[in-house]
Amino acid sequence: MLLLIGSVFAALAALIHVYIFVLESVRWTHPSTRRIFGTSAEDAETTRPLAFNQGFYNLFLAITVVIGIVFVGAGSAGVGIALMLAGAGSMLAAALVLILSDRSKARAAIVQGATPLIAVVLLVVTLF
């Protein structure tokens, strides 16, 4: 049961990171996205290549988690849990870097890191 719940939280974390990918790599210069990140039109244009690249990091972490979920569903729990822990653990680490580097980004770090934290805790507990 914990594996199922951990997988659900990992899937939610993946969805959040796909959304972040869309914001950073597809919609970075749009006014609504600039409001979310608090950037001006000029700053958004200047940082566009960095955001584009960063968005793909978020997408790749989400893909890692989804592949892990697929492996669990196919009966390879060990491989699936390892992949989900790698993806969700990296999401959590990125959230920690965000909050430790800029305390004003605490809300963003919580959005980015809460579901992976829950997923990681539940998945680790399933290993015992």
Coordinates of C-alpha atoms in Angstrom, one line a residue:
M1 CA 0.0 0.0 0.0
L2 CA 2.8 2.4 0.8
L3 CA 4.4 1.7 -2.6
L4 CA 1.1 2.7 -4.3
I5 CA 0.8 5.9 -2.2
G6 CA 4.5 6.8 -2.7
S7 CA 4.0 6.2 -6.5
V8 CA 1.0 8.6 -6.5
F9 CA 3.0 11.3 -4.8
A10 CA 5.9 10.7 -7.2
A11 CA 3.4 11.0 -10.1
L12 CA 2.1 14.3 -8.6
A13 CA 5.7 15.6 -8.3
A14 CA 6.3 14.6 -11.9
L15 CA 3.2 16.5 -13.0
I16 CA 4.4 19.6 -11.1
H17 CA 7.8 19.4 -12.8
V18 CA 6.2 19.0 -16.2
Y19 CA 4.2 22.2 -15.5
I20 CA 7.5 23.9 -14.5
F21 CA 9.0 22.7 -17.7
V22 CA 6.2 24.3 -19.7
L23 CA 6.6 27.6 -17.8
E24 CA 10.4 27.7 -18.2
S25 CA 10.9 26.2 -21.6
V26 CA 7.8 27.1 -23.5
R27 CA 6.1 30.2 -21.8
W28 CA 9.1 31.9 -20.2
T29 CA 8.5 35.4 -21.8
H30 CA 4.7 35.4 -21.6
P31 CA 3.3 38.0 -19.2
S32 CA 1.6 35.4 -17.0
T33 CA 4.8 33.4 -16.5
R34 CA 6.8 36.6 -15.9
R35 CA 4.4 37.4 -13.1
I36 CA 4.8 34.0 -11.5
F37 CA 8.6 34.3 -11.5
G38 CA 8.7 38.0 -10.9
T39 CA 10.7 39.0 -13.9
S40 CA 10.5 41.9 -16.3
A41 CA 10.1 41.5 -20.0
E42 CA 13.8 42.5 -20.5
D43 CA 15.0 40.1 -17.8
A44 CA 12.9 37.3 -19.2
E45 CA 14.3 37.8 -22.7
T46 CA 17.9 37.9 -21.3
T47 CA 17.5 34.7 -19.2
R48 CA 15.4 32.9 -21.8
P49 CA 18.2 30.4 -22.8
L50 CA 18.9 29.6 -19.2
A51 CA 15.3 29.1 -18.4
F52 CA 14.9 26.9 -21.5
N53 CA 17.7 24.7 -20.3
Q54 CA 16.5 24.6 -16.7
G55 CA 13.0 23.6 -17.9
F56 CA 14.4 20.6 -19.6
Y57 CA 16.1 19.5 -16.4
N58 CA 12.6 19.5 -14.8
L59 CA 11.2 17.5 -17.6
F60 CA 13.9 14.9 -17.5
L61 CA 13.4 14.4 -13.7
A62 CA 9.7 14.0 -14.4
I63 CA 10.4 11.4 -17.1
T64 CA 12.7 9.5 -14.7
V65 CA 9.8 9.3 -12.2
V66 CA 7.3 8.2 -14.8
I67 CA 9.6 5.5 -16.1
G68 CA 10.0 4.3 -12.5
I69 CA 6.2 4.1 -12.1
V70 CA 6.0 2.1 -15.3
F71 CA 8.6 -0.4 -14.0
V72 CA 6.7 -0.8 -10.7
G73 CA 3.5 -1.4 -12.7
A74 CA 5.2 -4.0 -14.8
G75 CA 6.3 -5.9 -11.7
S76 CA 9.9 -4.7 -11.4
A77 CA 9.5 -2.9 -8.1
G78 CA 13.2 -2.6 -7.3
V79 CA 14.1 -0.9 -10.6
G80 CA 11.0 1.3 -10.4
I81 CA 11.6 2.4 -6.8
A82 CA 15.2 3.2 -7.7
L83 CA 14.2 5.4 -10.6
M84 CA 11.4 7.1 -8.6
L85 CA 13.9 7.8 -5.8
A86 CA 16.5 9.2 -8.3
G87 CA 13.9 11.5 -9.9
A88 CA 12.0 12.6 -6.8
G89 CA 15.2 12.8 -4.7
S90 CA 16.7 15.1 -7.3
M91 CA 13.5 17.2 -7.3
L92 CA 13.8 17.5 -3.5
A93 CA 17.5 18.4 -3.7
A94 CA 16.7 21.1 -6.2
A95 CA 14.1 22.5 -3.9
L96 CA 16.6 22.5 -1.0
V97 CA 19.1 24.4 -3.2
L98 CA 16.5 26.9 -4.1
I99 CA 15.5 27.7 -0.5
L100 CA 19.1 27.7 0.8
S101 CA 20.3 30.0 -2.0
D102 CA 17.4 32.5 -1.7
R103 CA 15.0 32.5 1.3
S104 CA 12.6 34.7 -0.6
K105 CA 11.9 31.6 -2.8
A106 CA 10.6 29.6 0.1
R107 CA 7.1 29.3 -1.4
A108 CA 8.5 28.1 -4.8
A109 CA 10.7 25.6 -3.0
I110 CA 7.7 24.2 -1.0
V111 CA 5.7 23.8 -4.2
Q112 CA 8.7 22.2 -5.9
G113 CA 9.7 20.0 -3.0
A114 CA 6.7 19.0 -0.9
T115 CA 5.4 16.2 -3.1
P116 CA 8.8 14.7 -3.8
L117 CA 9.6 14.8 -0.1
I118 CA 6.5 12.8 0.7
A119 CA 7.2 10.4 -2.2
V120 CA 10.8 9.8 -1.1
V121 CA 9.8 9.2 2.5
L122 CA 7.1 6.7 1.5
L123 CA 9.3 4.9 -1.0
V124 CA 12.1 4.6 1.4
V125 CA 9.8 3.2 4.1
T126 CA 8.6 0.5 1.5
L127 CA 12.2 -0.7 1.4
F128 CA 12.2 -1.8 5.0

